[in-house]
Amino acid sequence: MRVRAALTVLGWCLVIVLCASGVARAQGAPLDPLTAGEIATTFRVIEASERFPAGAYFPIVSLNEPPKAEVLAWLPGRAFRREAFAQVYDRPANRLFEVVVDLRAERLLSFVERPGAQPAVFADEYSAADAAVRADARWRMAMSRRGIDPDDVFLDVWAPGEVGLPGGGEQTRLLRALSFFGGGLPNPYARPIEGVLVTVDANRMRVIDVLDTGGRPVNRRASDSGNSVVPGLAPLVVTQPEGPGFQIDGSEVSWQGWHFRVGFNPREGVVLHEIGHQRGGEMRPIIYRLALDEIYVPYALPDPTWSWRSALDVGEYNLGQFLEQLRPGVDVPTNAVFLDEVAPSDLGSRGDPPAIPLDRGVALYERDAGVLLDRTDPVSGQRLAQPGRELVVTSTMVNGNYTYTVEYVFRLDGGLDVLAGGTGTLLTRGVAADATGNAFGSLVAPMIAPPSHQHFFNFRVDFDVDGVRNRLVQADTRTVPSAAGNAFDAHESVVGREGFRDANPLADRRWVIESTTARGALGNHTAYELRPLVSTPPFSQASYPPLQQSAFAQHQLWATRYADGELSAVGDHPNQGVAGEGLPAYVADRAGIDGHDLVVWYTAGFTHEPTIEEYPVMPRETVGFSLRPDGFFQHTPTL
């Protein structure tokens, strides 16, 4: 099943301690994540309300972020609003409520029903759906036909997707379950039981459909044997005898001129706030909020047990709550400093504990980055060289067979790399014993052929380059006809209204986010440039329903005018959601963005054609984009 990793709490201290456990930090800023105590207060206030349905679940509880204008106006030491947002789900009645609690006054501010909306899959549903499937005679018969003991089966519970829902599924909350052979071996994802798809009515927790397209042989021996490291690697220990070069004060981190706050919520995971750079005593804003807001993973196999598989890993599962406990010397270097996080129990006050700790869920560390710059004077022969160093903020989230890593890499030259990585186990397919190939995937082991698929990562970047009034400029390099034949130049055009743009590597296309109010020493608009790294277009047909719902994957860059509450590319309720929510709705009015508060949504993706070397465990694939200063500084900040 898509098992929830052990969940845990965020405590930070004002003094950094280099150790294997997380460090604590005191709360004191408007965007700090909820504490365990605040989560408990939220449960207590909501459960005391006469509107609370007895036995209801809490799919998510997180900080209700204050309006941006309030945060920008806030000064340390001053009071600020502190509110929690919670979803309350009445499972038998299939009713979702969204509630806001004033944590200081310990009172309800709102209790609103969301008719027709579904929350993300929550913890209790995994075990409840597992039990419902195991009790179903049709599923047990399907296993019997394959000669498999049901007790040897691992069930993977999914959100239902958008294709082939029995009866349409509009009025019922649904889940789907896939079967894998466990047999006491490590990693059941390596051993698919092909051709069986179970659909569960999640309101009544009973199976309503079992699709069996016919048995294929099951490889019952495939396994990664539980190995976790390559044998023979010599120890690599990174030490900083004088301690790390960055400082943590509450949620604020400072390093080599960079300043930012590290936040967290159970949907997105790590969120960076108020990223800026300080020189000469002046703090200059660059980004107000930066987070991975959605992942879309479609599979290429046109089979009824596969075509619906198009996970929205963030919005359908609240991916942030699945933070993996990071290990020094494995996930991160041995000089890493860890931060602890906290996530709510979906049982509310019935949970044991109500707030679940996510120990060592976030890491910060400095790493060597080779030579940053190097120049040799042609007259004196004197060499000017500076070593490169980077500050990395990272976390890893596990959802089912995939493990996702997010890295924010701060550079000495004023640049910032935003990276997402995917590893884990390929979602495998069982094929005939004599199969030697597969039209929609690759044979990686006897009787196992994972289908081709894609991963699309959308990052929401709320730019505030030297203030909230920004401009988006598209820059394309093009050939300029000349007598010499060597001329080329950058053609720039202002993106004046909300909408989308496509990547174009043949034009070396990049985008510049510039201030419309601040100018540099040479009279230029101060700016940052967004440079695409690896990306891919979607290859599904435009009519494919999951692609229509995941419009962000259709174009690499979207631009919107800032609005409070617009935080997800697919909208607030993507589980059993509809096309048109999220970005298509945000840009529908084509509002002007030139000189306004600008939000850029960038999608990085890769197409995965599985190979033998990626089975049974897939080495990490990394994509993302880079931000580089463009006239933001008077000269390179490394000097």
XYZ file of C-alpha atoms in Angstrom:
639
model
C 0.000 0.000 0.000
C 1.152 3.606 -0.360
C 2.264 3.453 3.221
C 2.698 6.627 5.202
C 6.283 6.915 6.356
C 6.695 7.434 10.084
C 5.451 11.014 10.595
C 7.151 13.444 12.993
C 7.560 17.452 14.643
C 9.517 20.494 13.824
C 11.375 22.019 16.669
C 14.280 24.418 16.132
C 16.757 26.001 18.468
C 18.717 29.191 18.298
C 21.988 27.320 18.707
C 23.158 24.905 16.038
C 24.388 21.525 17.178
C 26.076 19.149 14.779
C 24.616 15.757 15.582
C 22.521 12.973 14.115
C 19.318 14.257 15.710
C 17.374 17.312 14.593
C 17.923 20.765 16.065
C 15.141 22.788 17.618
C 13.998 26.298 16.715
C 11.807 28.702 18.611
C 8.652 29.889 16.916
C 8.428 33.622 16.392
C 7.498 34.564 12.813
C 4.188 34.598 10.908
C 5.105 31.781 8.503
C 6.606 29.324 10.992
C 5.022 25.850 10.726
C 2.500 24.689 13.300
C 3.916 23.169 16.461
C 2.670 19.961 18.059
C 0.889 22.044 20.687
C -0.875 24.139 18.050
C -2.026 21.011 16.234
C -3.467 19.696 19.500
C -5.220 23.026 20.082
C -6.702 22.864 16.598
C -8.135 19.418 17.245
C -9.552 20.453 20.617
C -11.301 23.560 19.297
C -12.811 21.826 16.259
C -13.932 18.702 18.101
C -15.710 20.874 20.698
C -17.852 22.468 17.991
C -21.436 21.287 17.595
C -20.782 21.193 13.852
C -18.077 18.544 14.153
C -19.361 15.154 12.906
C -18.575 12.508 15.503
C -15.709 10.288 14.388
C -14.704 12.541 11.498
C -11.150 12.508 10.131
C -8.587 15.266 9.637
C -6.924 14.668 6.233
C -4.727 17.741 6.745
C -3.961 20.389 9.352
C -1.499 23.154 8.503
C -0.687 26.794 9.018
C -3.276 29.126 7.533
C -0.745 31.478 6.012
C -1.465 35.158 6.721
C -2.097 37.453 3.753
C 1.137 38.388 2.046
C 0.644 42.097 2.722
C 0.564 41.414 6.470
C 3.737 39.350 6.370
C 5.633 41.969 4.384
C 4.554 44.664 6.836
C 5.481 42.623 9.918
C 8.570 43.465 11.964
C 10.268 41.108 14.455
C 8.967 41.560 17.960
C 5.517 42.625 16.834
C 2.351 40.549 17.182
C 0.989 38.615 14.219
C -2.046 36.503 13.475
C -1.719 32.792 14.101
C -4.298 30.536 12.476
C -4.620 26.865 11.593
C -6.372 25.448 8.550
C -7.945 22.002 8.836
C -9.972 19.682 6.657
C -12.674 17.676 8.440
C -14.016 14.685 6.544
C -17.223 12.838 7.447
C -16.577 9.513 5.712
C -20.025 7.828 5.884
C -21.765 10.994 4.685
C -19.030 11.854 2.135
C -18.909 15.473 3.325
C -15.803 17.661 3.459
C -15.551 20.733 5.677
C -12.730 23.254 5.799
C -12.131 25.002 9.077
C -9.986 27.912 10.244
C -9.038 28.221 13.919
C -7.688 31.285 15.699
C -4.915 29.672 17.734
C -4.373 32.611 20.073
C -8.034 33.010 20.999
C -8.690 29.250 20.627
C -11.904 29.780 18.697
C -13.402 28.901 15.335
C -13.204 31.534 12.629
C -14.976 29.550 9.906
C -16.493 26.112 9.306
C -17.355 25.763 5.597
C -18.628 22.746 3.693
C -17.084 22.024 0.271
C -19.791 20.097 -1.618
C -18.414 17.681 -4.216
C -14.774 18.143 -3.132
C -12.612 15.281 -1.907
C -9.573 15.505 0.379
C -6.336 13.697 -0.339
C -6.014 10.043 0.629
C -5.414 9.878 4.374
C -3.759 7.346 6.673
C -6.757 5.420 7.979
C -7.913 4.708 4.433
C -4.847 2.650 3.578
C -5.485 0.054 6.250
C -9.285 0.170 5.914
C -9.162 -0.339 2.129
C -6.589 -3.106 2.534
C -8.978 -4.976 4.857
C -11.917 -4.454 2.492
C -10.026 -5.885 -0.475
C -8.805 -8.928 1.464
C -12.369 -9.710 2.528
C -13.709 -9.607 -1.048
C -14.427 -13.026 -2.605
C -13.804 -11.783 -6.183
C -10.300 -10.572 -5.381
C -9.502 -13.749 -3.461
C -10.675 -15.787 -6.452
C -8.407 -13.742 -8.748
C -5.464 -14.609 -6.516
C -6.530 -18.260 -6.389
C -6.623 -18.458 -10.198
C -2.976 -17.380 -10.168
C -2.028 -19.902 -7.490
C -1.232 -17.175 -4.973
C -2.047 -17.257 -1.289
C -3.843 -13.955 -0.446
C -1.760 -13.722 2.701
C 1.330 -13.447 0.484
C -0.054 -10.369 -1.313
C 0.970 -6.770 -0.703
C -1.792 -4.293 -1.588
C -0.915 -0.843 -2.909
C -3.787 1.615 -2.319
C -4.103 4.568 -4.712
C -6.267 7.589 -5.326
C -8.691 6.568 -8.114
C -7.438 8.796 -10.935
C -9.671 9.983 -13.738
C -10.062 7.112 -16.229
C -12.580 4.279 -16.179
C -14.227 4.941 -12.818
C -17.139 2.533 -12.295
C -20.397 4.427 -12.622
C -18.537 7.687 -13.147
C -17.619 7.968 -9.466
C -18.926 11.509 -9.127
C -20.974 10.958 -5.957
C -18.754 8.428 -4.183
C -15.289 8.623 -2.724
C -13.219 5.911 -4.372
C -9.880 4.194 -3.928
C -8.089 1.654 -6.102
C -5.790 -1.184 -5.135
C -2.988 -2.995 -6.968
C -1.576 -6.392 -5.988
C 2.063 -7.422 -5.607
C 3.622 -10.676 -4.418
C 5.193 -10.279 -0.973
C 6.155 -13.772 0.048
C 8.350 -12.542 2.886
C 10.875 -11.020 0.434
C 12.048 -7.392 0.498
C 10.422 -4.841 -1.794
C 7.174 -6.359 -3.126
C 7.046 -3.627 -5.807
C 9.568 -5.783 -7.707
C 6.983 -8.587 -8.118
C 3.745 -7.391 -9.782
C 0.593 -9.525 -9.921
C -0.627 -8.335 -13.285
C -4.152 -7.891 -14.567
C -6.095 -7.260 -11.343
C -7.544 -3.855 -10.458
C -9.821 -3.399 -7.431
C -12.039 -0.356 -6.875
C -13.236 0.424 -3.352
C -16.169 2.558 -2.213
C -14.285 4.487 0.454
C -17.446 5.834 2.122
C -18.717 2.353 2.942
C -15.321 0.640 2.723
C -16.462 -2.142 0.460
C -15.220 -3.367 -2.916
C -17.497 -2.335 -5.781
C -15.509 -3.618 -8.746
C -12.798 -6.184 -9.508
C -11.355 -6.002 -13.013
C -9.427 -9.138 -13.971
C -7.977 -9.028 -17.484
C -6.319 -12.426 -17.207
C -3.325 -13.779 -15.395
C 0.282 -13.405 -16.391
C 3.164 -15.285 -14.789
C 4.398 -13.796 -11.523
C 8.114 -13.557 -10.886
C 8.183 -14.616 -7.240
C 11.956 -14.362 -6.801
C 12.803 -10.870 -7.967
C 14.182 -8.810 -5.095
C 16.761 -6.214 -4.255
C 17.789 -8.498 -1.335
C 17.564 -5.544 1.013
C 21.018 -4.242 0.003
C 21.377 -0.528 0.696
C 24.947 0.425 -0.230
C 27.525 -0.414 -2.850
C 30.129 -2.691 -1.236
C 33.696 -1.465 -1.099
C 33.019 2.259 -0.726
C 35.636 3.822 1.498
C 34.216 6.041 4.267
C 33.758 9.667 3.235
C 33.435 11.937 6.249
C 32.878 15.681 5.869
C 33.781 17.729 8.936
C 33.702 21.431 9.781
C 35.842 21.866 12.919
C 34.562 25.407 13.481
C 30.948 24.468 12.872
C 28.783 25.242 9.857
C 29.100 28.502 8.001
C 25.377 29.244 8.211
C 23.295 30.436 11.135
C 19.751 29.520 12.187
C 17.700 31.962 14.260
C 14.191 30.626 14.729
C 13.091 29.756 11.207
C 15.523 32.184 9.565
C 18.727 30.979 7.908
C 21.585 33.255 6.900
C 24.644 32.310 4.839
C 27.091 34.395 2.816
C 24.630 37.224 2.245
C 21.649 34.922 1.703
C 18.690 35.115 4.087
C 15.552 32.977 4.005
C 13.072 31.160 6.221
C 12.486 27.395 6.197
C 8.840 26.396 6.541
C 6.892 23.170 6.203
C 3.367 21.942 5.621
C 1.973 18.411 5.200
C 0.926 18.963 1.588
C 3.969 20.532 -0.090
C 6.661 19.617 2.404
C 9.491 22.138 2.710
C 8.597 25.715 1.781
C 11.152 28.516 1.585
C 9.920 32.006 2.453
C 11.323 35.516 2.127
C 14.479 34.678 0.180
C 16.707 37.721 -0.096
C 20.313 38.848 -0.276
C 22.083 41.324 1.976
C 25.053 43.492 1.052
C 26.239 46.660 2.751
C 23.559 46.392 5.401
C 20.709 46.420 2.863
C 18.390 43.394 2.691
C 16.968 43.032 -0.824
C 14.061 40.665 -1.512
C 14.145 38.169 -4.383
C 11.476 35.501 -3.738
C 8.590 35.613 -1.260
C 7.637 31.919 -1.406
C 9.120 28.881 -3.173
C 7.800 25.304 -3.054
C 7.221 22.140 -5.066
C 3.440 22.293 -5.420
C 2.652 19.264 -7.631
C 4.027 16.137 -9.332
C 2.234 14.460 -12.245
C 3.199 10.917 -13.302
C 1.381 9.407 -16.335
C 2.072 5.926 -17.728
C 2.125 5.031 -21.419
C 0.423 1.624 -21.356
C -3.080 1.701 -23.000
C -4.477 -1.072 -20.827
C -7.564 -0.669 -18.596
C -5.603 -1.675 -15.512
C -2.957 0.972 -16.328
C -4.458 3.911 -18.245
C -5.886 5.504 -15.085
C -2.472 5.552 -13.358
C -1.502 9.193 -13.440
C -0.664 10.122 -9.884
C -0.734 13.674 -8.583
C 1.669 12.822 -5.790
C 1.377 16.120 -3.910
C -2.320 16.966 -4.071
C -3.777 13.441 -4.034
C -1.633 12.191 -1.143
C -0.397 15.231 0.830
C 3.155 14.250 -0.042
C 4.794 16.521 2.525
C 3.700 14.326 5.422
C 5.838 11.473 4.052
C 9.183 13.052 4.924
C 11.859 10.395 5.152
C 14.207 10.400 8.123
C 17.499 11.535 6.606
C 20.705 9.698 7.433
C 24.147 11.318 7.567
C 26.570 9.692 5.182
C 23.705 8.265 3.083
C 21.089 10.875 2.208
C 23.266 13.844 3.128
C 26.916 14.435 4.092
C 28.108 13.886 7.630
C 28.298 17.655 8.270
C 24.533 18.124 7.795
C 22.371 19.872 10.380
C 18.911 18.354 10.725
C 15.556 19.975 11.427
C 12.620 18.083 12.883
C 9.092 18.523 11.543
C 5.619 17.555 12.708
C 2.479 16.331 10.959
C -1.063 15.828 12.278
C -2.727 12.483 12.882
C -5.786 12.095 10.672
C -7.598 10.789 13.779
C -7.425 14.140 15.540
C -7.338 13.907 19.335
C -7.872 10.149 18.992
C -4.432 9.849 17.435
C -1.612 8.443 19.512
C 0.071 10.873 19.317
C -2.151 13.590 17.792
C 0.956 15.224 16.301
C 3.322 12.763 14.655
C 7.060 13.560 14.731
C 9.063 13.617 11.498
C 12.527 13.561 13.008
C 15.434 14.713 10.813
C 12.980 15.514 8.035
C 14.973 18.452 6.648
C 18.722 18.918 6.313
C 20.976 21.892 5.676
C 24.623 21.481 4.787
C 27.505 23.162 3.022
C 29.321 21.298 0.283
C 32.361 21.838 -1.883
C 31.482 23.045 -5.373
C 34.894 22.988 -7.053
C 36.480 26.183 -8.333
C 34.036 29.083 -8.389
C 36.240 31.448 -10.383
C 39.809 31.465 -11.648
C 41.825 34.172 -13.407
C 45.519 34.501 -14.177
C 46.935 37.977 -14.783
C 48.657 37.980 -18.230
C 51.385 40.381 -17.061
C 52.221 39.407 -13.510
C 51.116 35.806 -13.755
C 49.335 36.243 -10.442
C 46.377 33.918 -10.082
C 43.050 34.897 -8.537
C 41.048 31.797 -7.677
C 38.224 31.144 -5.276
C 36.795 27.829 -4.193
C 33.113 27.291 -4.716
C 30.809 26.389 -1.895
C 27.078 25.772 -1.814
C 24.419 25.679 0.866
C 21.857 22.922 0.306
C 18.412 22.722 1.880
C 16.949 19.299 1.195
C 14.250 16.798 2.094
C 13.115 13.417 0.807
C 9.513 12.224 0.578
C 8.463 8.596 0.098
C 5.157 7.667 -1.508
C 4.709 4.047 -2.449
C 7.300 2.842 -4.936
C 8.831 6.281 -5.563
C 11.122 8.432 -3.452
C 11.309 12.130 -4.298
C 14.074 14.506 -3.251
C 13.911 18.307 -3.356
C 17.078 20.392 -3.186
C 17.438 24.160 -2.981
C 21.082 24.980 -3.697
C 22.304 28.479 -2.774
C 25.490 29.629 -4.515
C 28.176 32.175 -3.669
C 27.632 33.935 -7.016
C 24.055 34.861 -6.083
C 22.514 31.956 -7.981
C 19.955 29.439 -6.765
C 19.405 25.975 -8.248
C 16.004 24.350 -7.744
C 16.190 20.581 -8.200
C 13.841 17.609 -7.930
C 14.950 13.989 -8.037
C 13.167 10.681 -8.411
C 14.393 7.265 -7.315
C 12.888 4.118 -5.779
C 11.326 1.164 -7.573
C 9.862 1.335 -11.060
C 6.134 0.650 -11.187
C 6.364 -2.821 -12.675
C 4.201 -4.840 -15.058
C 3.978 -8.609 -15.341
C 4.347 -10.044 -18.860
C 4.342 -13.483 -20.480
C 7.179 -15.826 -19.612
C 8.419 -15.875 -23.214
C 8.281 -12.070 -23.634
C 11.445 -10.547 -25.097
C 10.222 -6.986 -25.518
C 7.351 -4.628 -24.862
C 5.806 -1.992 -27.127
C 5.190 0.405 -24.240
C 8.103 -0.327 -21.942
C 11.202 -2.439 -21.481
C 11.898 -5.947 -20.242
C 14.108 -5.575 -17.152
C 13.839 -9.089 -15.669
C 12.092 -12.333 -16.589
C 8.328 -11.634 -16.780
C 8.752 -7.994 -15.667
C 8.491 -5.028 -18.052
C 7.902 -1.586 -16.466
C 5.954 0.724 -18.813
C 7.389 3.978 -20.108
C 6.207 6.983 -18.134
C 6.891 10.621 -17.354
C 7.472 12.737 -14.250
C 6.498 16.424 -14.191
C 7.500 18.594 -11.210
C 5.836 21.987 -10.844
C 7.438 24.650 -8.667
C 5.565 27.782 -7.660
C 7.895 30.795 -7.403
C 6.436 34.005 -6.006
C 9.036 36.527 -7.158
C 9.631 39.803 -5.351
C 12.776 41.022 -7.123
C 13.549 44.260 -5.288
C 9.886 44.538 -4.350
C 6.491 43.295 -5.473
C 6.339 45.170 -8.788
C 7.997 42.898 -11.322
C 8.011 42.210 -15.049
C 8.407 38.946 -16.973
C 10.582 39.077 -20.087
C 11.090 36.199 -22.515
C 14.568 36.095 -24.046
C 15.307 34.103 -27.229
C 18.674 33.960 -28.927
C 18.405 34.302 -32.695
C 20.637 34.670 -35.714
C 21.086 38.231 -36.993
C 21.887 38.493 -40.736
C 25.240 40.210 -41.270
C 27.939 40.442 -43.902
C 30.337 38.571 -41.662
C 27.812 35.835 -40.979
C 28.649 35.494 -37.299
C 26.050 37.709 -35.633
C 23.441 36.576 -33.139
C 21.631 38.396 -30.383
C 19.020 37.986 -27.667
C 15.522 39.053 -28.642
C 13.500 40.115 -25.620
C 9.735 40.475 -25.376
C 7.620 41.419 -22.389
C 4.992 38.921 -21.272
C 2.223 41.350 -20.465
C -0.645 39.119 -19.399
C -1.315 35.939 -17.460
C -0.847 32.764 -19.445
C 1.770 30.211 -20.399
C 4.941 29.865 -22.427
C 6.774 26.829 -23.816
C 10.443 26.003 -23.489
C 12.484 26.276 -26.683
C 16.024 24.909 -26.377
C 16.680 25.699 -30.061
C 16.359 29.379 -29.159
C 18.147 28.979 -25.819
C 14.944 30.383 -24.347
C 15.063 31.719 -20.818
C 12.974 34.144 -18.822
C 14.006 37.294 -16.961
C 12.114 38.530 -13.911
C 12.984 42.169 -13.436
C 11.968 44.918 -11.059
C 9.961 47.757 -12.583
C 10.861 50.096 -9.716
C 14.538 49.430 -8.918
C 17.535 50.085 -11.142
C 21.153 49.087 -10.917
C 24.281 51.251 -11.016
C 24.283 51.269 -14.831
C 20.631 52.255 -15.104
C 19.470 48.705 -15.789
C 16.390 47.081 -14.242
C 17.589 44.768 -11.498
C 16.622 41.207 -12.364
C 16.982 37.465 -11.976
C 17.043 35.049 -14.893
C 15.282 31.676 -14.942
C 17.249 29.143 -16.963
C 15.586 25.805 -17.829
C 17.527 22.626 -17.280
C 16.213 19.207 -18.357
C 12.582 19.174 -19.422
C 10.213 17.271 -21.696
C 6.790 17.779 -23.269
C 3.928 15.412 -22.413
C 3.436 12.656 -24.994
C -0.101 11.664 -24.027
C -2.878 12.764 -26.376
C -4.250 16.209 -25.576
C -7.641 14.595 -24.866
C -6.255 12.323 -22.122
C -8.309 13.312 -19.021
C -5.449 13.272 -16.489
C -3.396 15.545 -18.761
C -6.331 17.909 -19.043
C -6.524 18.057 -15.268
C -2.719 18.520 -15.062
C -2.561 21.476 -17.434
C 0.693 22.635 -15.834
C 2.476 19.754 -17.606
C 1.362 20.978 -21.039
C 3.561 24.106 -20.897
C 6.818 24.656 -19.033
C 6.116 28.144 -17.703
C 2.936 29.814 -16.466
C 2.655 33.347 -15.112
C -0.057 34.713 -12.837
C -0.707 37.850 -10.860
C -0.390 37.126 -7.148
C -3.610 36.272 -5.298
C -3.882 35.006 -1.729
C -4.768 31.317 -1.668
C -3.572 30.417 -5.193
C -0.956 27.877 -4.141
C -1.515 24.776 -6.284
C -1.194 24.308 -10.032
C -4.100 21.812 -9.945
C -6.291 23.597 -7.411
C -7.143 22.853 -3.818
C -8.972 19.525 -4.341
C -7.379 17.484 -7.151
C -8.446 14.070 -5.819
C -11.382 13.084 -8.066
C -11.184 16.642 -9.296
C -12.016 18.074 -12.702
C -10.083 19.710 -15.512
C -9.881 23.472 -15.426
C -9.032 23.929 -11.760
C -5.787 25.537 -10.685
C -3.715 27.317 -13.314
C -6.346 27.346 -16.111
C -8.744 29.066 -13.704
C -6.087 31.443 -12.380
C -5.208 32.736 -15.857
C -8.728 32.698 -17.312
C -9.212 36.456 -17.002
C -5.838 37.146 -18.667
C -5.075 39.840 -16.110
C -2.168 42.148 -16.749
C 1.037 41.200 -14.943
C 3.488 43.852 -16.152
C 4.508 45.852 -13.094
C 2.405 43.759 -10.735
C 3.147 41.119 -8.077
C 4.333 38.238 -10.264
C 4.104 34.484 -9.641
C 5.912 32.092 -11.984
C 5.028 28.399 -12.120
C 7.765 26.315 -13.733
C 7.483 22.655 -14.736
C 10.580 20.485 -15.066
C 10.123 16.922 -16.257
C 11.718 13.841 -17.724
C 10.532 10.953 -19.867
C 11.517 7.611 -18.425
C 12.132 4.653 -20.727
C 13.141 1.964 -18.191
C 16.387 0.059 -18.595
C 17.715 -3.125 -17.028
C 20.168 -1.086 -14.959
C 17.274 0.696 -13.239
C 15.803 -2.478 -11.792
C 15.089 -3.456 -9.055
C 16.139 -0.053 -7.678
C 16.298 3.022 -9.883
C 19.281 5.405 -9.531
C 18.165 8.979 -8.983
C 17.109 11.104 -11.960
C 17.356 14.883 -11.352
C 15.679 17.787 -13.139
C 15.021 21.425 -12.300
C 15.951 24.973 -13.192
C 18.468 27.635 -12.241
C 18.022 31.225 -11.123
C 20.918 33.592 -11.802
C 21.304 37.296 -11.028
C 20.992 39.518 -14.104
C 22.008 43.036 -13.173
C 20.851 42.502 -9.603
C 24.327 43.179 -8.162
C 26.830 45.894 -9.072
C 29.423 43.190 -9.703
C 29.880 39.531 -8.877
C 28.958 39.052 -5.201
C 31.920 36.692 -4.792
C 34.357 39.630 -4.642
